[in-house]
Amino acid sequence: MRLLLFLFSLFLFTFAYAAQDVEKIKLQLNWKYQFEFAGFIAAKEKGFYKEMGLDVELIEFSNQDIIQDLKSHEVTYALYDLSLLAYLDEQMPVVLLANYFKRSALIFVAQQDIITPYDLRNKIIMASHNELTNSVLGTLLNKFRITQDQYTYYPHNFGSKEFIDGKVDVMSAYISNELFELQKAGKPYNIIDPINYGINGLGSNLFATQEEIQKDPIKAKKFLDATKKGWQYALKNKEEMVDIIYKKYSQHKSKEALLFEANEVEKLIMPEIYKMGEIDKTLLKKNIFYFINSENSSKKIDLDKLIFELNVSTNEIDTSIFFTPQEKAYAEEKKVITMCIDPDWMPYEKLENGEHIGMTSDYMRLIESKIGMSIKLIPTKTWTQSIEYAKQRRCDILSLAMKTKSREKYLNFTEPYLTFPLVVATRNDQFFIPNVKDVIAKETLAIVRNYAFTEILKQKYPDNRLLEVSSVREGLKLVSQGKVFGFVGTLATVGYELQNYYIGELKIAGKFDEQWELGIGVRNDQPKLLSLLDKVIETINTGNQQEILNKWVAVKYEKSMDYALITQIVVFFLAVIILIIIRNTQLKKYNEKIESQSKKLSETNDELHITKQQLEKSLKSTEVLFDCVLDAVFVFDSQICIDVNDAAVKIMGYNSKDEMRGLHIRHFSHPNSFQEVRRKFRQSTSVYESKALRKDGTSFPVLVKGSNVVLNDREVRISALVDISEVKKKEQLLTQQNKLAAMGEMIGNIAHQWRQPLNIVSTTVTGLKLQLEYGGFKQEDAVVELERLNNTVQHLSQTIDDFRNFFKQDKEKSTFSIKSLLEKNMHLLEGMLKSNQIELIYENVDNVTIHNFENEFLQALLNIIYNAKDVLQNKETERYIFINVKKRENNWVELSIKDNGGGIAKNIIEHIFEPYFTTKHKSHGTGIGLYMTHQIIVTHMGGKIEVGNTKYYYNEKQYEGADFKIHLPL
């Protein structure tokens, strides 16, 4: 009884202590319960807050004064956009704890005839007053000098009906909300996004008062850590979180709308670029600059006081990427990569107040999070100085560089991760340049000194009039002043400068055919660093690239002059001049002209109506053709399926096209193939083999071809897919047939090899028997003979093991030495080679290790050697087979097998890798040996194989024969 009382007392004490230890937090949301707040909801529902000893109440917005509630401590923390800074004063200093959306979700949605911010004048705009004054939309209006008297204000009712019905021309909207309603309604629209005009905004910002943070900073850190876990869980389990929000919090949005919002929210968070809740000081500083300018405020904001600093974790190597042990060891020893940048090359990069900003800063942050080493910036004053530092090895890498002949003396280059067109910027009064090649020899064009294209263009166009300048800014200034005709640079760089400093003054008037392909320049004395960086860059997907691009770049490219518009303007002014000069005396004649023009216009309208009908018929015909194609065809936008044909629905096992629209590419790609497919999305590809995934989860082999095209001003990916399941089955039969043929050859070899050992066994046994029968038996001699007998039997046993291992099926890749593989297995051919008087010669064999399918590789080699044997056995002269193994640049190995059989006839050499092609009698060959060799090397092992005829000298005598070269990745 006493024990029960003691336990009960202990329970009460523990319960009371735990209850006392829980810290209460009230979080004020800035809108209704929806996926926008899924990270906080997940942290509460999954117990992450509770694990930290926190009791968190999530308060839905219902027209309360959030600023006042925060100031009066009615709530602990609050979510708000950066307009909260307008209320920042000495009486209410606030602290920014975290930023979750790396851009504002707020945009303008406009009717289709409204394209740019300039078109907003004299339009009816539906929005809240705060959105048009203290938000990114207000900043956009200020940037284009659009004042309140230049548009009609229509209060927002937070629905889309007025816009769908055409009562308003423009409405404010959230990317994650209203767009879903418009798409469901089938309403066409244009988006005017502030981010396209250099205005990011930072959404979903977590604020607290300075007093609250000073009182308990540990509580704030606990809250942030738990919320981070909540967001990570929410993004990985979107459908589950949609169910929780819909069932427990709010049903004002459908599940379908919540799932749409979930996918858009992930794009706003950019989880593959930024740590959850991370505050990007560069973005924050830029937004504060716009805020102060738009408010005409002299307010100064101290970032150090505004931001709640957290400890940053150390970088760890990404275990999902296959790094070799040597690469891992290099990274552990290296620890720090030194980097030089172009200090003035926005939007790519810039050194501003000692900080690295621009697109490459985001890419380097992403690379740093995966490579297991820190990247340290080495400041320079000019790009020329950065080049000199790279030559002197003071920096290991150049963050962004293009390969040229002169640079290859001291740098290697990764695969490009940024590609932009090369353009020419001129004054606005210059005409569009249809062919810049005609201008480069006639007009003076400025270009930055030591840029890759400075060297390339000078070599390509010797009669150029290029003027080298120190920076982009200097070159554009010369154009603005009329001292040079134009400036040559990348679309991104020129567009950024024009947008920020030369709106209405300069324009992009022409484009070169060349592309500026930019990768990382890596010191060429550290090849492992190059391979590490290449592998990390390969994991950067199109989603990462688009997020970074949207963050830093927004530019419009003038492709041609609108001559129709110019004609209309000229006609209008001519009409006005005629009206002024002739006045009333010519009114009748003028009216006759108007009637004539009206008649022509009516005729033109009739023609346009007919053309429209023809286009609609053509569109229907195209749709019919689209659905008549036997191959599966997909159309993707940012890896999201937006359309498919009937064949795709059938092949993938879905019920309808609507069921497939909106699904991510990962729903159609096998997990083992997903990374490769995502990498292929970056550019148009030739046909490649992959694995697809049906709706029921079954996988099947396919051939895929994809192209990136522009449709309706949107870049989309069109992919065609062919089911090759039947082809693969036939290929397996061919493989089995080839195995059986190889087995027959191998059994013949073993018969040759066993003949002599079996003679030894027979002779030894017979000799011992005779000694025993006739009394000549000696124990010492018997021991020697028995040892000899045992060695012979062991040799026979080893031959059986090698034979059995050869016919094992490789299921997984393994790491093996090519030299050891040859030494271990070529003895299987000794009997065959000796009986045919063929000498196998190893000329130069490097000890190279690869990671691939060992037995399949051996089978491919034996097929080639058998083929050489069949040719050589008909030759009367010496018979040779030579093997060479060489390690090549760029992590490839080359294996060569050549003979002296006289070579392959020119009329058949192109066909020898085709199935069932053979020059032998049908009783001596199947015609699949070399075909299977090609399949093994190319399809299974990811290499390439080629064959040619070669002449060479051996022992001072010239020979000619076939030379098979196999190239495999290390």
Tab-separated table of C-alpha atoms in Angstrom, residues 449-803:
chain	number	residue	atom	x	y	z
A	449	ARG	CA	38.458	43.083	-71.343
A	450	ASN	CA	39.595	39.472	-70.651
A	451	TYR	CA	36.095	38.023	-71.059
A	452	ALA	CA	36.086	34.712	-72.959
A	453	PHE	CA	34.053	36.069	-75.844
A	454	THR	CA	36.474	38.961	-76.299
A	455	GLU	CA	39.048	36.379	-77.348
A	456	ILE	CA	36.546	34.270	-79.313
A	457	LEU	CA	34.980	37.148	-81.290
A	458	LYS	CA	38.365	38.626	-82.176
A	459	GLN	CA	39.472	35.281	-83.586
A	460	LYS	CA	36.205	34.690	-85.451
A	461	TYR	CA	35.885	38.217	-86.881
A	462	PRO	CA	39.403	39.552	-87.620
A	463	ASP	CA	37.977	42.786	-89.138
A	464	ASN	CA	36.174	43.646	-85.903
A	465	ARG	CA	35.879	47.101	-84.350
A	466	LEU	CA	35.693	45.867	-80.772
A	467	LEU	CA	36.637	48.312	-78.018
A	468	GLU	CA	37.742	46.677	-74.731
A	469	VAL	CA	36.431	48.268	-71.523
A	470	SER	CA	36.974	47.479	-67.844
A	471	SER	CA	33.345	46.700	-66.877
A	472	VAL	CA	29.786	46.253	-68.129
A	473	ARG	CA	28.778	49.547	-66.513
A	474	GLU	CA	31.512	51.443	-68.397
A	475	GLY	CA	30.532	49.872	-71.736
A	476	LEU	CA	26.840	50.754	-71.377
A	477	LYS	CA	27.726	54.282	-70.288
A	478	LEU	CA	29.660	54.751	-73.559
A	479	VAL	CA	26.594	53.532	-75.481
A	480	SER	CA	24.348	55.938	-73.552
A	481	GLN	CA	26.697	58.822	-74.348
A	482	GLY	CA	26.756	57.914	-78.055
A	483	LYS	CA	30.525	57.260	-78.029
A	484	VAL	CA	30.092	53.681	-79.265
A	485	PHE	CA	27.326	52.057	-81.296
A	486	GLY	CA	26.622	49.179	-78.925
A	487	PHE	CA	27.781	46.919	-76.103
A	488	VAL	CA	28.256	43.116	-76.360
A	489	GLY	CA	27.388	41.011	-73.312
A	490	THR	CA	25.135	38.234	-72.032
A	491	LEU	CA	21.375	38.643	-72.042
A	492	ALA	CA	21.237	38.346	-68.248
A	493	THR	CA	23.951	40.927	-67.531
A	494	VAL	CA	22.815	43.488	-70.077
A	495	GLY	CA	19.164	42.990	-69.129
A	496	TYR	CA	19.944	43.507	-65.452
A	497	GLU	CA	21.791	46.782	-66.085
A	498	LEU	CA	19.136	48.090	-68.501
A	499	GLN	CA	16.353	47.270	-66.092
A	500	ASN	CA	18.008	48.966	-63.144
A	501	TYR	CA	19.767	51.947	-64.743
A	502	TYR	CA	18.724	52.519	-68.367
A	503	ILE	CA	14.932	51.975	-68.617
A	504	GLY	CA	13.637	53.908	-71.645
A	505	GLU	CA	17.161	54.838	-72.743
A	506	LEU	CA	18.866	51.661	-73.979
A	507	LYS	CA	17.491	48.413	-75.384
A	508	ILE	CA	18.605	44.970	-76.572
A	509	ALA	CA	18.571	45.255	-80.358
A	510	GLY	CA	20.273	42.093	-81.612
A	511	LYS	CA	21.534	38.635	-80.755
A	512	PHE	CA	24.574	36.561	-81.788
A	513	ASP	CA	24.188	32.895	-82.731
A	514	GLU	CA	26.777	32.042	-80.068
A	515	GLN	CA	25.772	31.034	-76.536
A	516	TRP	CA	27.729	32.029	-73.453
A	517	GLU	CA	28.182	28.637	-71.694
A	518	LEU	CA	29.534	29.163	-68.206
A	519	GLY	CA	30.868	26.589	-65.750
A	520	ILE	CA	33.381	26.609	-62.897
A	521	GLY	CA	37.060	27.128	-63.735
A	522	VAL	CA	39.110	24.669	-61.649
A	523	ARG	CA	42.893	24.721	-61.201
A	524	ASN	CA	44.207	21.962	-63.487
A	525	ASP	CA	46.659	20.504	-60.971
A	526	GLN	CA	43.824	19.147	-58.773
A	527	PRO	CA	41.713	16.785	-60.960
A	528	LYS	CA	39.787	15.345	-57.972
A	529	LEU	CA	38.369	18.805	-57.243
A	530	LEU	CA	37.092	18.922	-60.831
A	531	SER	CA	35.394	15.518	-60.556
A	532	LEU	CA	33.800	16.466	-57.198
A	533	LEU	CA	32.394	19.699	-58.610
A	534	ASP	CA	31.159	18.006	-61.797
A	535	LYS	CA	29.235	15.409	-59.774
A	536	VAL	CA	27.611	18.095	-57.598
A	537	ILE	CA	26.689	20.248	-60.623
A	538	GLU	CA	25.047	17.195	-62.177
A	539	THR	CA	22.587	17.112	-59.226
A	540	ILE	CA	21.475	20.713	-59.797
A	541	ASN	CA	18.076	20.349	-61.442
A	542	THR	CA	16.038	22.681	-63.618
A	543	GLY	CA	13.906	23.622	-60.601
A	544	ASN	CA	17.002	24.949	-58.777
A	545	GLN	CA	18.107	26.818	-61.890
A	546	GLN	CA	14.684	28.375	-62.478
A	547	GLU	CA	14.370	29.520	-58.858
A	548	ILE	CA	17.771	31.209	-58.943
A	549	LEU	CA	17.065	32.696	-62.370
A	550	ASN	CA	13.703	34.096	-61.243
A	551	LYS	CA	15.342	35.573	-58.172
A	552	TRP	CA	17.976	37.578	-60.030
A	553	VAL	CA	16.963	37.971	-63.699
A	554	ALA	CA	14.066	39.698	-65.436
A	555	VAL	CA	14.522	41.092	-68.938
A	556	LYS	CA	12.508	41.466	-72.133
A	557	TYR	CA	14.183	40.955	-75.508
A	558	GLU	CA	13.147	43.073	-78.479
A	559	LYS	CA	13.031	40.676	-81.411
A	560	SER	CA	11.729	43.005	-84.107
A	561	MET	CA	10.026	46.329	-84.758
A	562	ASP	CA	6.233	46.367	-84.855
A	563	TYR	CA	5.885	47.828	-88.341
A	564	ALA	CA	2.100	47.543	-88.232
A	565	LEU	CA	2.024	49.746	-85.158
A	566	ILE	CA	4.429	52.232	-86.774
A	567	THR	CA	2.195	52.335	-89.889
A	568	GLN	CA	-0.884	53.047	-87.776
A	569	ILE	CA	0.906	55.847	-85.941
A	570	VAL	CA	2.118	57.410	-89.206
A	571	VAL	CA	-1.373	57.203	-90.757
A	572	PHE	CA	-2.857	58.816	-87.640
A	573	PHE	CA	-0.460	61.747	-87.670
A	574	LEU	CA	-0.896	62.220	-91.422
A	575	ALA	CA	-4.625	62.336	-90.894
A	576	VAL	CA	-4.209	64.948	-88.138
A	577	ILE	CA	-1.911	67.075	-90.341
A	578	ILE	CA	-4.351	66.874	-93.262
A	579	LEU	CA	-7.191	67.820	-90.931
A	580	ILE	CA	-5.297	70.884	-89.689
A	581	ILE	CA	-4.237	72.072	-93.151
A	582	ILE	CA	-7.357	71.431	-95.140
A	583	ARG	CA	-9.820	71.985	-92.247
A	584	ASN	CA	-13.486	72.248	-93.116
A	585	THR	CA	-12.957	72.705	-96.868
A	586	GLN	CA	-11.645	69.143	-97.180
A	587	LEU	CA	-14.003	67.562	-94.626
A	588	LYS	CA	-16.137	65.859	-97.242
A	589	LYS	CA	-13.129	64.378	-99.010
A	590	TYR	CA	-11.690	63.284	-95.712
A	591	ASN	CA	-14.947	61.570	-94.758
A	592	GLU	CA	-14.893	59.735	-98.084
A	593	LYS	CA	-11.411	58.483	-97.230
A	594	ILE	CA	-12.628	57.370	-93.799
A	595	GLU	CA	-15.518	55.505	-95.394
A	596	SER	CA	-13.078	53.858	-97.812
A	597	GLN	CA	-10.764	52.899	-94.948
A	598	SER	CA	-13.718	51.595	-92.941
A	599	LYS	CA	-14.745	49.432	-95.871
A	600	LYS	CA	-11.212	48.059	-96.160
A	601	LEU	CA	-11.127	47.524	-92.394
A	602	SER	CA	-14.402	45.630	-92.580
A	603	GLU	CA	-12.987	43.481	-95.371
A	604	THR	CA	-9.846	42.911	-93.290
A	605	ASN	CA	-11.976	41.924	-90.282
A	606	ASP	CA	-13.825	39.428	-92.460
A	607	GLU	CA	-10.507	37.995	-93.608
A	608	LEU	CA	-9.313	37.809	-89.978
A	609	HIS	CA	-12.533	36.019	-89.018
A	610	ILE	CA	-11.989	33.472	-91.803
A	611	THR	CA	-8.329	33.085	-90.750
A	612	LYS	CA	-9.426	32.545	-87.139
A	613	GLN	CA	-11.814	29.777	-88.235
A	614	GLN	CA	-9.046	28.168	-90.283
A	615	LEU	CA	-6.678	28.348	-87.305
A	616	GLU	CA	-9.299	26.737	-85.048
A	617	LYS	CA	-9.754	23.933	-87.589
A	618	SER	CA	-5.972	23.574	-87.823
A	619	LEU	CA	-5.742	23.427	-84.015
A	620	LYS	CA	-8.368	20.682	-83.891
A	621	SER	CA	-6.489	18.804	-86.605
A	622	THR	CA	-3.279	19.141	-84.592
A	623	GLU	CA	-5.021	17.766	-81.502
A	624	VAL	CA	-6.313	14.817	-83.546
A	625	LEU	CA	-2.786	14.167	-84.875
A	626	PHE	CA	-1.436	14.490	-81.315
A	627	ASP	CA	-3.790	11.757	-80.145
A	628	CYS	CA	-3.213	9.569	-83.212
A	629	VAL	CA	0.509	9.167	-82.528
A	630	LEU	CA	1.261	5.636	-81.302
A	631	ASP	CA	4.072	6.806	-79.003
A	632	ALA	CA	3.295	8.349	-75.614
A	633	VAL	CA	3.756	12.134	-75.735
A	634	PHE	CA	4.044	14.335	-72.616
A	635	VAL	CA	4.168	18.126	-72.268
A	636	PHE	CA	5.856	19.361	-69.053
A	637	ASP	CA	6.135	22.824	-67.506
A	638	SER	CA	8.836	22.945	-64.797
A	639	GLN	CA	8.677	19.109	-64.549
A	640	ILE	CA	4.873	19.243	-64.019
A	641	CYS	CA	2.759	17.430	-66.635
A	642	ILE	CA	0.375	19.861	-68.364
A	643	ASP	CA	-0.793	17.640	-71.237
A	644	VAL	CA	-0.525	14.116	-72.658
A	645	ASN	CA	-1.927	12.205	-75.631
A	646	ASP	CA	-4.213	9.156	-75.586
A	647	ALA	CA	-1.295	6.768	-76.078
A	648	ALA	CA	0.352	8.071	-72.878
A	649	VAL	CA	-2.854	7.469	-70.884
A	650	LYS	CA	-3.021	3.869	-72.144
A	651	ILE	CA	0.679	3.025	-71.783
A	652	MET	CA	0.965	4.513	-68.276
A	653	GLY	CA	-2.241	2.805	-67.051
A	654	TYR	CA	-4.271	5.919	-66.153
A	655	ASN	CA	-7.980	6.484	-66.717
A	656	SER	CA	-7.889	9.916	-68.344
A	657	LYS	CA	-5.688	12.826	-69.365
A	658	ASP	CA	-7.037	14.930	-66.469
A	659	GLU	CA	-5.774	12.318	-64.023
A	660	MET	CA	-2.218	12.757	-65.376
A	661	ARG	CA	-2.220	16.550	-65.682
A	662	GLY	CA	-0.634	18.262	-62.698
A	663	LEU	CA	1.542	15.256	-61.730
A	664	HIS	CA	5.279	15.663	-61.256
A	665	ILE	CA	7.726	13.801	-63.502
A	666	ARG	CA	8.621	11.561	-60.528
A	667	HIS	CA	5.159	9.921	-60.869
A	668	PHE	CA	6.158	8.596	-64.311
A	669	SER	CA	9.826	7.770	-63.716
A	670	HIS	CA	11.262	4.787	-61.834
A	671	PRO	CA	13.171	5.934	-58.686
A	672	ASN	CA	16.432	4.485	-60.037
A	673	SER	CA	16.068	6.519	-63.252
A	674	PHE	CA	14.621	9.731	-61.792
A	675	GLN	CA	17.896	11.617	-61.280
A	676	GLU	CA	19.052	10.883	-64.837
A	677	VAL	CA	15.668	11.924	-66.307
A	678	ARG	CA	15.690	15.159	-64.282
A	679	ARG	CA	19.238	15.917	-65.517
A	680	LYS	CA	18.192	15.279	-69.123
A	681	PHE	CA	15.420	17.898	-68.722
A	682	ARG	CA	18.019	20.694	-68.894
A	683	GLN	CA	18.390	20.481	-72.672
A	684	SER	CA	17.015	18.777	-75.767
A	685	THR	CA	18.248	15.188	-75.877
A	686	SER	CA	18.762	12.432	-78.386
A	687	VAL	CA	17.107	9.071	-77.753
A	688	TYR	CA	18.108	7.432	-74.480
A	689	GLU	CA	16.929	4.390	-72.516
A	690	SER	CA	15.195	4.669	-69.143
A	691	LYS	CA	12.621	3.019	-66.875
A	692	ALA	CA	9.047	4.339	-66.643
A	693	LEU	CA	6.494	3.864	-63.866
A	694	ARG	CA	2.839	2.999	-64.427
A	695	LYS	CA	0.014	4.176	-62.162
A	696	ASP	CA	-0.077	0.749	-60.433
A	697	GLY	CA	3.632	1.017	-59.528
A	698	THR	CA	4.966	-1.469	-62.085
A	699	SER	CA	7.996	-0.408	-64.111
A	700	PHE	CA	8.875	-1.073	-67.737
A	701	PRO	CA	11.758	-0.182	-70.090
A	702	VAL	CA	11.307	2.735	-72.495
A	703	LEU	CA	13.131	4.799	-75.088
A	704	VAL	CA	12.783	8.557	-74.482
A	705	LYS	CA	13.463	11.651	-76.575
A	706	GLY	CA	12.853	15.182	-75.305
A	707	SER	CA	12.962	18.731	-76.629
A	708	ASN	CA	12.672	22.103	-74.896
A	709	VAL	CA	10.465	24.475	-76.907
A	710	VAL	CA	8.624	27.749	-76.360
A	711	LEU	CA	4.815	27.626	-76.566
A	712	ASN	CA	2.713	30.703	-75.806
A	713	ASP	CA	5.736	32.499	-74.342
A	714	ARG	CA	6.363	29.608	-71.937
A	715	GLU	CA	9.290	27.209	-72.134
A	716	VAL	CA	7.957	23.665	-71.997
A	717	ARG	CA	9.431	20.201	-72.320
A	718	ILE	CA	7.934	17.815	-74.900
A	719	SER	CA	8.907	14.195	-74.298
A	720	ALA	CA	8.104	11.177	-76.479
A	721	LEU	CA	8.191	7.706	-74.919
A	722	VAL	CA	8.206	4.254	-76.544
A	723	ASP	CA	7.544	1.032	-74.624
A	724	ILE	CA	10.364	-1.434	-75.457
A	725	SER	CA	9.282	-4.288	-73.176
A	726	GLU	CA	8.932	-6.701	-76.116
A	727	VAL	CA	12.275	-5.587	-77.530
A	728	LYS	CA	13.902	-6.271	-74.156
A	729	LYS	CA	12.403	-9.768	-74.045
A	730	LYS	CA	13.868	-10.511	-77.461
A	731	GLU	CA	17.156	-9.036	-76.334
A	732	GLN	CA	17.161	-11.416	-73.338
A	733	LEU	CA	16.670	-14.324	-75.748
A	734	LEU	CA	19.594	-13.047	-77.797
A	735	THR	CA	21.674	-12.785	-74.619
A	736	GLN	CA	20.822	-16.351	-73.678
A	737	GLN	CA	21.654	-17.502	-77.192
A	738	ASN	CA	24.992	-15.707	-76.985
A	739	LYS	CA	25.678	-17.273	-73.577
A	740	LEU	CA	25.010	-20.741	-74.978
A	741	ALA	CA	27.311	-20.045	-77.918
A	742	ALA	CA	29.990	-18.801	-75.533
A	743	MET	CA	29.452	-21.885	-73.364
A	744	GLY	CA	30.086	-24.117	-76.370
A	745	GLU	CA	33.321	-22.273	-77.117
A	746	MET	CA	34.355	-22.468	-73.473
A	747	ILE	CA	33.654	-26.194	-73.192
A	748	GLY	CA	35.872	-26.672	-76.218
A	749	ASN	CA	38.602	-24.677	-74.488
A	750	ILE	CA	38.280	-26.753	-71.335
A	751	ALA	CA	38.512	-29.950	-73.393
A	752	HIS	CA	41.821	-28.671	-74.789
A	753	GLN	CA	43.061	-27.687	-71.355
A	754	TRP	CA	42.084	-30.904	-69.613
A	755	ARG	CA	43.690	-33.273	-72.147
A	756	GLN	CA	47.268	-32.837	-70.871
A	757	PRO	CA	46.368	-32.829	-67.107
A	758	LEU	CA	44.296	-35.992	-67.562
A	759	ASN	CA	47.260	-37.665	-69.315
A	760	ILE	CA	49.399	-36.706	-66.281
A	761	VAL	CA	46.809	-38.226	-63.913
A	762	SER	CA	46.612	-41.435	-65.975
A	763	THR	CA	50.428	-41.775	-66.243
A	764	THR	CA	50.951	-41.155	-62.513
A	765	VAL	CA	48.304	-43.667	-61.398
A	766	THR	CA	49.521	-46.308	-63.852
A	767	GLY	CA	53.146	-45.845	-62.729
A	768	LEU	CA	52.261	-46.249	-59.044
A	769	LYS	CA	50.235	-49.360	-59.830
A	770	LEU	CA	53.133	-50.985	-61.701
A	771	GLN	CA	55.558	-50.175	-58.855
A	772	LEU	CA	53.225	-51.869	-56.353
A	773	GLU	CA	52.683	-54.935	-58.531
A	774	TYR	CA	56.363	-55.541	-59.400
A	775	GLY	CA	57.944	-54.568	-56.109
A	776	GLY	CA	59.685	-51.410	-57.185
A	777	PHE	CA	57.586	-49.146	-54.936
A	778	LYS	CA	59.508	-46.389	-53.131
A	779	GLN	CA	57.722	-44.169	-50.595
A	780	GLU	CA	59.769	-41.048	-51.421
A	781	ASP	CA	58.981	-41.351	-55.151
A	782	ALA	CA	55.324	-42.052	-54.376
A	783	VAL	CA	55.015	-38.840	-52.307
A	784	VAL	CA	56.429	-36.771	-55.198
A	785	GLU	CA	54.098	-38.437	-57.703
A	786	LEU	CA	51.067	-37.990	-55.440
A	787	GLU	CA	51.951	-34.263	-54.936
A	788	ARG	CA	52.141	-33.907	-58.701
A	789	LEU	CA	48.800	-35.692	-59.000
A	790	ASN	CA	47.207	-33.383	-56.377
A	791	ASN	CA	48.472	-30.231	-58.156
A	792	THR	CA	47.014	-31.471	-61.409
A	793	VAL	CA	43.614	-32.146	-59.778
A	794	GLN	CA	43.667	-28.673	-58.160
A	795	HIS	CA	44.329	-27.147	-61.584
A	796	LEU	CA	41.312	-28.992	-62.994
A	797	SER	CA	39.158	-27.816	-60.055
A	798	GLN	CA	40.264	-24.177	-60.547
A	799	THR	CA	39.324	-24.427	-64.212
A	800	ILE	CA	35.800	-25.528	-63.220
A	801	ASP	CA	35.464	-22.602	-60.752
A	802	ASP	CA	36.593	-20.096	-63.376
A	803	PHE	CA	34.154	-21.592	-65.889
